[in-house]
mmCIF file of C-alpha atoms in Angstrom:
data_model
loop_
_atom_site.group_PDB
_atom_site.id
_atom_site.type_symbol
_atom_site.label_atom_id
_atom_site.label_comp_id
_atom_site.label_asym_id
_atom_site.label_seq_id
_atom_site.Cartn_x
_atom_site.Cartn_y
_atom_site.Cartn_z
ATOM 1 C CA UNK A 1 -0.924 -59.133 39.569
ATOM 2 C CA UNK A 2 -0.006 -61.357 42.626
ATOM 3 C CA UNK A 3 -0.888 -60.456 45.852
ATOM 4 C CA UNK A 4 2.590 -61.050 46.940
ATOM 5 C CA UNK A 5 4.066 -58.025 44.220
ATOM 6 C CA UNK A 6 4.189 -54.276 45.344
ATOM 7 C CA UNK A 7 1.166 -52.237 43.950
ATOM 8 C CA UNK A 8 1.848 -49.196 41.779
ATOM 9 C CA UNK A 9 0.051 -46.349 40.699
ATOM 10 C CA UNK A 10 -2.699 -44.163 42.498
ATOM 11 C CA UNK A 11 -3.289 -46.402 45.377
ATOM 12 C CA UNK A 12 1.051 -47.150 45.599
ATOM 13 C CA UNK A 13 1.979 -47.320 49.442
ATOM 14 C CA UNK A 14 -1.416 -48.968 50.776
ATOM 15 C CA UNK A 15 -0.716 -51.682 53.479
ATOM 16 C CA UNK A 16 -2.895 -54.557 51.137
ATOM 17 C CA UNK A 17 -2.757 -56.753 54.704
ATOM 18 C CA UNK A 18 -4.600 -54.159 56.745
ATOM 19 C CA UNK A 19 -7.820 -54.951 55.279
ATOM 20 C CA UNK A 20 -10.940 -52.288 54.561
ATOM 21 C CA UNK A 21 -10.373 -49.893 57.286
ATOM 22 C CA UNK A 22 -12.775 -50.843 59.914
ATOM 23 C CA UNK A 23 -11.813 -51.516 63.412
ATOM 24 C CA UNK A 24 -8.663 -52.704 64.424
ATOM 25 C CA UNK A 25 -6.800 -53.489 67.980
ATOM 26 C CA UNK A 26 -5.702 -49.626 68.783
ATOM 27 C CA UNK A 27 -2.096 -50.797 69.881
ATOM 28 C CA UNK A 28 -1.934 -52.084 66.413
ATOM 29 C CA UNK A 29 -3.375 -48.650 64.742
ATOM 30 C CA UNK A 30 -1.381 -46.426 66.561
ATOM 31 C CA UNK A 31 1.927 -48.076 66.127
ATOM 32 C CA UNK A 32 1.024 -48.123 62.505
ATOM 33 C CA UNK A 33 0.647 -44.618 62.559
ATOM 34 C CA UNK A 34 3.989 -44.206 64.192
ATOM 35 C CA UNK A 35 2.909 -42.359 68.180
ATOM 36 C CA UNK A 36 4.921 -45.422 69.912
ATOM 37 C CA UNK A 37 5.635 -48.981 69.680
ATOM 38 C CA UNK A 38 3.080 -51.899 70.800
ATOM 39 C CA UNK A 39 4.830 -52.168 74.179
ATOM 40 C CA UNK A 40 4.709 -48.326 74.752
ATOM 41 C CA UNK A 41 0.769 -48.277 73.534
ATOM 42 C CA UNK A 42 -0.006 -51.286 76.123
ATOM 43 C CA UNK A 43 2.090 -49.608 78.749
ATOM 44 C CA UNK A 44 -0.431 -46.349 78.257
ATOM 45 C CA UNK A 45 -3.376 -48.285 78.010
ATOM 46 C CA UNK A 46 -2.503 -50.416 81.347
ATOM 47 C CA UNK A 47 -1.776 -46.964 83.226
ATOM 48 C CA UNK A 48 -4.830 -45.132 81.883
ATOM 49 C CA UNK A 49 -2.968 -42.734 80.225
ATOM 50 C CA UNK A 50 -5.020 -43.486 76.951
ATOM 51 C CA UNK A 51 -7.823 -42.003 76.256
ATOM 52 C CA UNK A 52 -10.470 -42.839 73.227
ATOM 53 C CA UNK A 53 -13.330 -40.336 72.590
ATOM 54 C CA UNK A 54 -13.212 -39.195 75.747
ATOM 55 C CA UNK A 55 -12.952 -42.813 77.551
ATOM 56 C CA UNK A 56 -10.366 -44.736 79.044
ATOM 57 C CA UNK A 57 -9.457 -47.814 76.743
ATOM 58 C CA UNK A 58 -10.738 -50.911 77.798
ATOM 59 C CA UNK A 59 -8.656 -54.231 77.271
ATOM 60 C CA UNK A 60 -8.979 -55.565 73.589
ATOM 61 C CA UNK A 61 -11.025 -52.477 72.307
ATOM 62 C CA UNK A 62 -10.763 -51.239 68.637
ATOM 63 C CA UNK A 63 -11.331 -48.629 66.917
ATOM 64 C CA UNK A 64 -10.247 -46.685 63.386
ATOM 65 C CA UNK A 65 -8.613 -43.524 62.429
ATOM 66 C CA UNK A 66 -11.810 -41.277 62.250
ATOM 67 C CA UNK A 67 -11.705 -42.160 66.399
ATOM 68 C CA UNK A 68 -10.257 -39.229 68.534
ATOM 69 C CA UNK A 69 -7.082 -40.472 70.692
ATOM 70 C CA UNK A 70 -5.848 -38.626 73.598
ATOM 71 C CA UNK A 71 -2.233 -39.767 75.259
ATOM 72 C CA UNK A 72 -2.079 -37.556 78.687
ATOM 73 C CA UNK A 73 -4.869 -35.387 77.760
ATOM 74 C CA UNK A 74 -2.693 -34.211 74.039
ATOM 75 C CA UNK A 75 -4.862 -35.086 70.899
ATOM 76 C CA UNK A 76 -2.492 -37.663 68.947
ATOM 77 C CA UNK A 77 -2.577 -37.799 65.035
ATOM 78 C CA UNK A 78 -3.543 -41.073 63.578
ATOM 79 C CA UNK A 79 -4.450 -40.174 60.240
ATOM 80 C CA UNK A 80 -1.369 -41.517 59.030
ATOM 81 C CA UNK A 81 -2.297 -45.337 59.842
ATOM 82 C CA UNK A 82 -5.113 -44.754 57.076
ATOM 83 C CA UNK A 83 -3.061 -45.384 54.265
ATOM 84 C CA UNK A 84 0.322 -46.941 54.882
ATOM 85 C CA UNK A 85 3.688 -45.794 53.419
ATOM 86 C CA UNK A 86 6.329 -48.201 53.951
ATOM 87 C CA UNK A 87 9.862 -46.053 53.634
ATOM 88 C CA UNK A 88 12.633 -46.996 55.185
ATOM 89 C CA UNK A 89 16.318 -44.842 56.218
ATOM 90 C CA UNK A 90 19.935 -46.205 56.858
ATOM 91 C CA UNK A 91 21.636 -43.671 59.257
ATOM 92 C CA UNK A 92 25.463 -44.256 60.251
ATOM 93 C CA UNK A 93 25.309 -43.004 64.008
ATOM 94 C CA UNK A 94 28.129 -41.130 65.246
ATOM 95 C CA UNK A 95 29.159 -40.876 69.424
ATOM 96 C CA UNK A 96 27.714 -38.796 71.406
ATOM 97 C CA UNK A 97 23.809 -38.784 69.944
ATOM 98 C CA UNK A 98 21.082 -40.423 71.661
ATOM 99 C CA UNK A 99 18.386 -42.616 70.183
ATOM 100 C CA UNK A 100 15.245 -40.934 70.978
ATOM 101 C CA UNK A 101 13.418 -38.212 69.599
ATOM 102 C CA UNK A 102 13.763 -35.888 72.391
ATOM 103 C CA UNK A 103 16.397 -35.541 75.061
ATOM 104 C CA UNK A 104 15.872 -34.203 78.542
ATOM 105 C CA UNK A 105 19.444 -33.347 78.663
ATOM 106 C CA UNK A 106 19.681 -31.375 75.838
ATOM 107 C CA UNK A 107 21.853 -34.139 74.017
ATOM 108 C CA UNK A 108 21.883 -34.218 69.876
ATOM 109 C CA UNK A 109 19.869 -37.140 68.874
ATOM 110 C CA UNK A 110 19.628 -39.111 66.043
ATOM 111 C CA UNK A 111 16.285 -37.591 64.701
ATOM 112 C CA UNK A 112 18.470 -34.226 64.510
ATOM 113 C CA UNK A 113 19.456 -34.780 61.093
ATOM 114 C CA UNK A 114 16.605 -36.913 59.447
ATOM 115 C CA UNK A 115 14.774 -35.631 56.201
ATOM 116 C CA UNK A 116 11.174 -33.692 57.478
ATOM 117 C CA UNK A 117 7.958 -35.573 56.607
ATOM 118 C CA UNK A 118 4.831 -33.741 56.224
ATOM 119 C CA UNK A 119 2.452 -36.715 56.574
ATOM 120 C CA UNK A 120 4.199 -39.385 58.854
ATOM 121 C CA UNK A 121 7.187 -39.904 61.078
ATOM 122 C CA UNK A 122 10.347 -41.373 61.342
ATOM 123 C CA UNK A 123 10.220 -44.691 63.920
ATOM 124 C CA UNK A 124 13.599 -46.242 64.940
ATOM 125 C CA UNK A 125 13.975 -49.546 64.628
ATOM 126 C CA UNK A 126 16.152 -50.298 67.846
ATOM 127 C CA UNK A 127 18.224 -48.397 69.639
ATOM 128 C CA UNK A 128 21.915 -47.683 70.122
ATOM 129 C CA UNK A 129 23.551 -46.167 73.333
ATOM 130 C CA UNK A 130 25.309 -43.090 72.971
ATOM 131 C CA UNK A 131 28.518 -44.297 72.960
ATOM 132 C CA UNK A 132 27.810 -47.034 70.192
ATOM 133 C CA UNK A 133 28.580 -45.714 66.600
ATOM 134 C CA UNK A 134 26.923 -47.341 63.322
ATOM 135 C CA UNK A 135 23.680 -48.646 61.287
ATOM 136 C CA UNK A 136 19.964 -47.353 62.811
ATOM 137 C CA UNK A 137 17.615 -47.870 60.786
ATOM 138 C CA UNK A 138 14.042 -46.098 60.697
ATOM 139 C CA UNK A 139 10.801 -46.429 59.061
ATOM 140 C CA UNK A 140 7.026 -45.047 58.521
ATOM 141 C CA UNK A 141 5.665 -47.860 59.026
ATOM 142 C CA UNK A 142 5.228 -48.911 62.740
ATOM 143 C CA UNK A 143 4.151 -52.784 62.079
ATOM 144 C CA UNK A 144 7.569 -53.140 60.034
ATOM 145 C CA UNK A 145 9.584 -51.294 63.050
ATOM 146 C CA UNK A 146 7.337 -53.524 66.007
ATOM 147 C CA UNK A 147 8.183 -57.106 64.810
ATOM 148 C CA UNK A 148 11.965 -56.192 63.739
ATOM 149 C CA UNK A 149 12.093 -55.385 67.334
ATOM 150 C CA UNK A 150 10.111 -58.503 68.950
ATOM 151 C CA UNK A 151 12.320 -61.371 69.696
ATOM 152 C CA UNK A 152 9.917 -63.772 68.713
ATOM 153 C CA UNK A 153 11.617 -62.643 65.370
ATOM 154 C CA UNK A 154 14.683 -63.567 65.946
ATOM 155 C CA UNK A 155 16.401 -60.790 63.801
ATOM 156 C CA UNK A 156 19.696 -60.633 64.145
ATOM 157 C CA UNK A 157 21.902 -57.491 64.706
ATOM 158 C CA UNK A 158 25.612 -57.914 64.288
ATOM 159 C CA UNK A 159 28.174 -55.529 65.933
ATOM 160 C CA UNK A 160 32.286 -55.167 65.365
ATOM 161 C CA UNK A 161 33.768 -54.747 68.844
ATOM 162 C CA UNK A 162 37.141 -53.947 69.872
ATOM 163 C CA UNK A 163 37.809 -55.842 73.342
ATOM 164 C CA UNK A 164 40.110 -55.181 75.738
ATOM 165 C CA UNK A 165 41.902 -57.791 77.727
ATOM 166 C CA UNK A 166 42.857 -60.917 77.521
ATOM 167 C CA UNK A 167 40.124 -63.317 75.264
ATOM 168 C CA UNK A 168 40.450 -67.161 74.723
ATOM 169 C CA UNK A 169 38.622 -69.751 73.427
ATOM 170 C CA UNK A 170 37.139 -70.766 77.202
ATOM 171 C CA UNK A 171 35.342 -67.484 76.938
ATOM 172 C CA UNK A 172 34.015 -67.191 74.009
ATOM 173 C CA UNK A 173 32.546 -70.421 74.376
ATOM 174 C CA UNK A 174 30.822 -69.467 77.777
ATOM 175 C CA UNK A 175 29.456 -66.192 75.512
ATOM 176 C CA UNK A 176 27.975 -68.551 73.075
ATOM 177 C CA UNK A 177 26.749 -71.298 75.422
ATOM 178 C CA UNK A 178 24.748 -68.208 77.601
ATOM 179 C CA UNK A 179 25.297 -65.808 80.453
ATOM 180 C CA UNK A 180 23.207 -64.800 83.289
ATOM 181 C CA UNK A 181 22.771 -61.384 83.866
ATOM 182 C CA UNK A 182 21.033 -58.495 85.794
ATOM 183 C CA UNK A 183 17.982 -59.053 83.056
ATOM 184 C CA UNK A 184 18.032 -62.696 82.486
ATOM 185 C CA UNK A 185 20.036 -65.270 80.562
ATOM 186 C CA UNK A 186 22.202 -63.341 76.866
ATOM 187 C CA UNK A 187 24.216 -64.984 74.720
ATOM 188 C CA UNK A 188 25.760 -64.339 71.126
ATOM 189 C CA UNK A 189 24.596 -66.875 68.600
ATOM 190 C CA UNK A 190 28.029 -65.919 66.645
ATOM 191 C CA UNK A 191 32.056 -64.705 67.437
ATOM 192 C CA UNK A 192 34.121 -64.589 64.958
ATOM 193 C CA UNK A 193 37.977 -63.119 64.705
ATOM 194 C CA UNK A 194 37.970 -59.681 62.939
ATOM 195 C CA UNK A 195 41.757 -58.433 63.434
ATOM 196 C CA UNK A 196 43.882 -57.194 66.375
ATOM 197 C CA UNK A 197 46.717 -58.653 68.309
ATOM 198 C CA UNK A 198 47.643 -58.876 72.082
ATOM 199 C CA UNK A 199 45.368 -57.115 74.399
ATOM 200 C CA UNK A 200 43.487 -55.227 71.881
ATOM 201 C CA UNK A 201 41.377 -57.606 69.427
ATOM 202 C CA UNK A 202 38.648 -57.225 67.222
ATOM 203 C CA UNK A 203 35.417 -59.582 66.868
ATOM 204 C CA UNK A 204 32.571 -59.695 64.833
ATOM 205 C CA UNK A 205 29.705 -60.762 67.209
ATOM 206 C CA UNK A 206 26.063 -61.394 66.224
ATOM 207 C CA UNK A 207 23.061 -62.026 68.774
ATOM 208 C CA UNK A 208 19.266 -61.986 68.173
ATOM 209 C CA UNK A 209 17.771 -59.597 70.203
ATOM 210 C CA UNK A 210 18.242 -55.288 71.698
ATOM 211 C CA UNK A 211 18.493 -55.193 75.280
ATOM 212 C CA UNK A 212 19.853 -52.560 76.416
ATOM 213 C CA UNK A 213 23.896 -52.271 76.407
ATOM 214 C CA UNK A 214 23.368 -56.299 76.010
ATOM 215 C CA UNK A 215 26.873 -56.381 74.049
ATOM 216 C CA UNK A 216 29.228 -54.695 76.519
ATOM 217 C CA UNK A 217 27.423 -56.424 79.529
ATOM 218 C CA UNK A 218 28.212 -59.803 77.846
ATOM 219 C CA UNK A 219 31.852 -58.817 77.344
ATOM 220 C CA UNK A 220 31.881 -57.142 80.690
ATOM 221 C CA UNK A 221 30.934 -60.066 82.699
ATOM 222 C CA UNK A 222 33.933 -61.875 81.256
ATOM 223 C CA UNK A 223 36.239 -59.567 82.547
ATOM 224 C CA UNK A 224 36.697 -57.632 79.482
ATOM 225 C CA UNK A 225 35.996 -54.276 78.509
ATOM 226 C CA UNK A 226 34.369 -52.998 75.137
ATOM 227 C CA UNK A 227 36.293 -50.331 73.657
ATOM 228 C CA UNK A 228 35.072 -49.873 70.490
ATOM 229 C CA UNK A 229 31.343 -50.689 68.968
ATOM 230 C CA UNK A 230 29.811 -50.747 65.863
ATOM 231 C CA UNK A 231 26.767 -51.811 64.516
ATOM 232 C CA UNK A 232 27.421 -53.200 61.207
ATOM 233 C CA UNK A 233 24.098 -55.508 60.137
ATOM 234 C CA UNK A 234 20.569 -55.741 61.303
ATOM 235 C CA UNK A 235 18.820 -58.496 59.342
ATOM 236 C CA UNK A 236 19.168 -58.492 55.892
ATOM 237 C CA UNK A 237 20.479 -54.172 56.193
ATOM 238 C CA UNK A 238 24.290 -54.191 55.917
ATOM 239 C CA UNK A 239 25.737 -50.316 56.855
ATOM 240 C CA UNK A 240 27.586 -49.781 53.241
ATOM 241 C CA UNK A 241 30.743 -48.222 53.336
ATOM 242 C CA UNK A 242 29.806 -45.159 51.353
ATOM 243 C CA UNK A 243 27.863 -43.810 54.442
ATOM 244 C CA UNK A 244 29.845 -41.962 56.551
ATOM 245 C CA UNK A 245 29.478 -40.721 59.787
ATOM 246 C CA UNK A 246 26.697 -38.595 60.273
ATOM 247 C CA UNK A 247 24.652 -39.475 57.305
ATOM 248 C CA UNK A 248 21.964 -41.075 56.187
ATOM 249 C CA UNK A 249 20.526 -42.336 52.678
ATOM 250 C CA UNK A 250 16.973 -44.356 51.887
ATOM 251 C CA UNK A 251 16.353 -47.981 51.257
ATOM 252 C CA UNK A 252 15.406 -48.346 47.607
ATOM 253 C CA UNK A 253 12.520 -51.147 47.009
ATOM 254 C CA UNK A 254 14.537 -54.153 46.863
ATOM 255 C CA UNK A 255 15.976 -53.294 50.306
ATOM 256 C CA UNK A 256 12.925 -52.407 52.398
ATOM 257 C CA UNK A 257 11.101 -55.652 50.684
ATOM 258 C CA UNK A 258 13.676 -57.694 52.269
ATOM 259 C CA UNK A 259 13.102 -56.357 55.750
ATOM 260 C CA UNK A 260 9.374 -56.307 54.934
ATOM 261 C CA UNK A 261 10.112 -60.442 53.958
ATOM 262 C CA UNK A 262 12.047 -61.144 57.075
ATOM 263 C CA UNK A 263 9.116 -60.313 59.347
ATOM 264 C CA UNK A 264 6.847 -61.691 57.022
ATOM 265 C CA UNK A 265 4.914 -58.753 55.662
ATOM 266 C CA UNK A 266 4.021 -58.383 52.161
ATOM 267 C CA UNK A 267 5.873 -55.821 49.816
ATOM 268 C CA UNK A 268 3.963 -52.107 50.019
ATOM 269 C CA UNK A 269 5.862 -49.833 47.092
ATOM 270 C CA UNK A 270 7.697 -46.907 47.973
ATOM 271 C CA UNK A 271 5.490 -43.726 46.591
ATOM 272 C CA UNK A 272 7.298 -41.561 44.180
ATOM 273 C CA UNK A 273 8.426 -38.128 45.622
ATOM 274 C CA UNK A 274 7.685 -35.147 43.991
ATOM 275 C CA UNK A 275 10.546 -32.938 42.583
ATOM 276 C CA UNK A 276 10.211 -30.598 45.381
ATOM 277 C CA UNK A 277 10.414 -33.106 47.999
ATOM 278 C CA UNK A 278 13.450 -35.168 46.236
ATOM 279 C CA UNK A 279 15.251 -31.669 45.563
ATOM 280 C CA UNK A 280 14.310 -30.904 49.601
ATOM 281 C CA UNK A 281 15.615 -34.087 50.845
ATOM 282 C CA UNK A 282 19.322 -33.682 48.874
ATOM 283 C CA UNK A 283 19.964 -30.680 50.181
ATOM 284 C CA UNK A 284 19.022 -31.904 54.012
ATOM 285 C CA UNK A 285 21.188 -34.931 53.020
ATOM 286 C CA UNK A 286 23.961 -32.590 52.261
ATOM 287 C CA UNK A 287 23.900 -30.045 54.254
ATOM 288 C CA UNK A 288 26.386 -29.378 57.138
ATOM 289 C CA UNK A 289 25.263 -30.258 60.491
ATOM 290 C CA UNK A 290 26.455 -27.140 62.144
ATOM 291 C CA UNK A 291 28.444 -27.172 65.504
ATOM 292 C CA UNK A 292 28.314 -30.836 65.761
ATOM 293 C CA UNK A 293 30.265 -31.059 62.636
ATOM 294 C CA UNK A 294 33.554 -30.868 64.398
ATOM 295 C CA UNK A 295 35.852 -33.130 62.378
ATOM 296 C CA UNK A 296 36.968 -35.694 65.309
ATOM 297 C CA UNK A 297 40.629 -36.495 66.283
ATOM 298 C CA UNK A 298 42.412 -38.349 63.980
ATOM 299 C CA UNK A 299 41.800 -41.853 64.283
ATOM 300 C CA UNK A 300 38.727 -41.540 66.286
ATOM 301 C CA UNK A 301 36.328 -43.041 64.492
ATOM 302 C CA UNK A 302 38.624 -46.009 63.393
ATOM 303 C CA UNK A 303 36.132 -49.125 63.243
ATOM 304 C CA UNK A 304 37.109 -52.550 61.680
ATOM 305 C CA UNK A 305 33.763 -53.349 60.063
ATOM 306 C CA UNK A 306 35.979 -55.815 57.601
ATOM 307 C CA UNK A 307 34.559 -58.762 57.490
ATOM 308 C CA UNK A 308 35.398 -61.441 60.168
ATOM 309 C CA UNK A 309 38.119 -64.517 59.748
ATOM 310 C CA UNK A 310 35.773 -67.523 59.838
ATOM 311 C CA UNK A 311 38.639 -69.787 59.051
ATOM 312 C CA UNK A 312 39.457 -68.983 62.468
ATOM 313 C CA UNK A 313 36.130 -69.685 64.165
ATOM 314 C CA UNK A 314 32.865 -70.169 62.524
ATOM 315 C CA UNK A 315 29.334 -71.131 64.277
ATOM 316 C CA UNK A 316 25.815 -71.496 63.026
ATOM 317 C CA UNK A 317 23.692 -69.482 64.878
ATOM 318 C CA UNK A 318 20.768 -70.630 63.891
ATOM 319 C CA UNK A 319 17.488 -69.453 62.753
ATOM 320 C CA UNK A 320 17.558 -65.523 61.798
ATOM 321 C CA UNK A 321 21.314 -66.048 60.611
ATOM 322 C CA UNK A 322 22.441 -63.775 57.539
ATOM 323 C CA UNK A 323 25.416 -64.715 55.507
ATOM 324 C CA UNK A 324 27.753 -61.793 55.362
ATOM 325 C CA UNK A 325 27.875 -60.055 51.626
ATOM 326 C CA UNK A 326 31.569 -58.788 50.603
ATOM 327 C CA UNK A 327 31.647 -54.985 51.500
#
């Protein structure tokens, strides 16, 4: 078998790049076994928040799973990062939730409704604001969630967006060439046409990196004002149709080897679940979501995600460009 083909059987799920187990960089361990991302870890480390057996970590130290970690004086669980399992979810986001696992402000967040894992956790690859609606994905596997995030990457995320105000071709040429703002120079390596008329119009926009609210600040310093956004595509993920609001569904293996491919990882299988678990994991998939299952006002949720008119205005963007796939 080729070292480039998913492994089955027993051993199905082992990371066959993370070699025999012995030391590794500990920002690299831990975000394997899902307690942050590489940033976060490095942030701890730098603040001496991270403790190893007992000792603060020193710059460049390794160390393995059978090591005892300590974030803030809490013991964190590593044993995960032992054997990897690479599973990935597609979750279409609704208003009003927040991207992290815990809110101080009581908000619903996106974790809310994700399937239980006894083992691992869920990492999200990315974030959305709370007022953005569409595709988050999330994984096991911490390595696969760091470099989708790193712009060295390049992986692009694409967004429909309803603007309001007054757009011509001036501007969107300024959005494409680059725009200063409060965090540095943004641009969107893509606009295309997606519908609308007068002061309400829809575009398809794609750019290659996640700063935060980096799609309405572009608009915004054009005079312009989002109204609507949707994430539609990150890399090679498109959001299907068939996943409404409020759901979420897994990646089968030819999906999450594509992302896997895109950050140039090689293929882990997806381990089988047991009846129990598949049977547990419908009905969570299924279930109502209690109060925050409020059916929303009637077109509330109305979100062109067709796909763009490129006879109108089409662009390369470039390295991490994906071709759109008819819906």
């Amino acid at each position: 078998m080729s070292s480039e083909q998913p492994k089955h059987g027993k051993h199905a799920g082992r990371d066959t790049s993370s070699g025999d187990g012995g030391p590794e960089r500990i920002q690299k361990l831990l975000a394997r076994a899902g307690v942050g991302s590489r940033r976060e870890i490095e942030g701890w480390m730098s603040q001496g928040r991270l403790m190893v057996n007992g000792q603060p970590v020193a710059p460049g130290q390794k160390a393995t799973v059978d090591d005892r970690f300590e974030l803030d004086g809490k013991r964190l669980e590593v044993s995960s990062a032992a054997e990897l399992v690479r599973r990935v979810l597609i979750y279409n986001k609704p208003e009003g939730e927040v991207t992290s696992r815990k809110d101080p402000e009581g908000r619903p967040t996106v974790f809310d409704r994700l399937p239980r894992l006894k083992e691992q956790r869920w990492v999200s690859i990315g974030r959305l604001d709370i007022n953005t609606t569409g595709l988050v994905l999330f994984t096991t596997d911490g390595e696969l969630a760091n470099r989708l995030m790193h712009p060295s990457n390049e992986i692009d995320r694409e967004y429909a967006v309803r603007v309001f105000g007054e757009v011509d071709d001036a501007m969107i040429e300024r959005l494409l060439e680059g725009v200063l703002l409060d965090d540095g120079m943004a641009k969107f390596t893509d606009v295309s046409p997606a519908g609308g008329s007068g002061m309400n119009r829809w575009f398809h926009v794609t750019l290659l990196e996640g700063r935060n609210r980096e799609v309405r600040r572009l608009w915004e310093s054009q005079g312009v004002r989002v109204s609507r956004l949707k994430r539609v595509r990150y890399g090679p993920i498109f959001l299907p149709s068939r996943l409404t609001l409020g759901k979420w569904e897994e990646l089968d293996q030819k999906g999450v080897d594509a992302l896997s491919r895109a950050v140039g990882l090689p293929p882990v299988a997806i381990p089988a679940k047991t009846p129990n678990e598949k049977a547990a994991h419908d009905r969570q998939r299924r279930k109502s979501p209690g109060l925050r299952n409020k059916k929303p006002k009637a077109g509330r949720w109305d979100v062109s995600d067709a796909a763009p008119d490129r006879s109108e205005r089409q662009r390369p963007s470039g390295k991490g460009r994906t071709s759109r796939k008819p819906r």
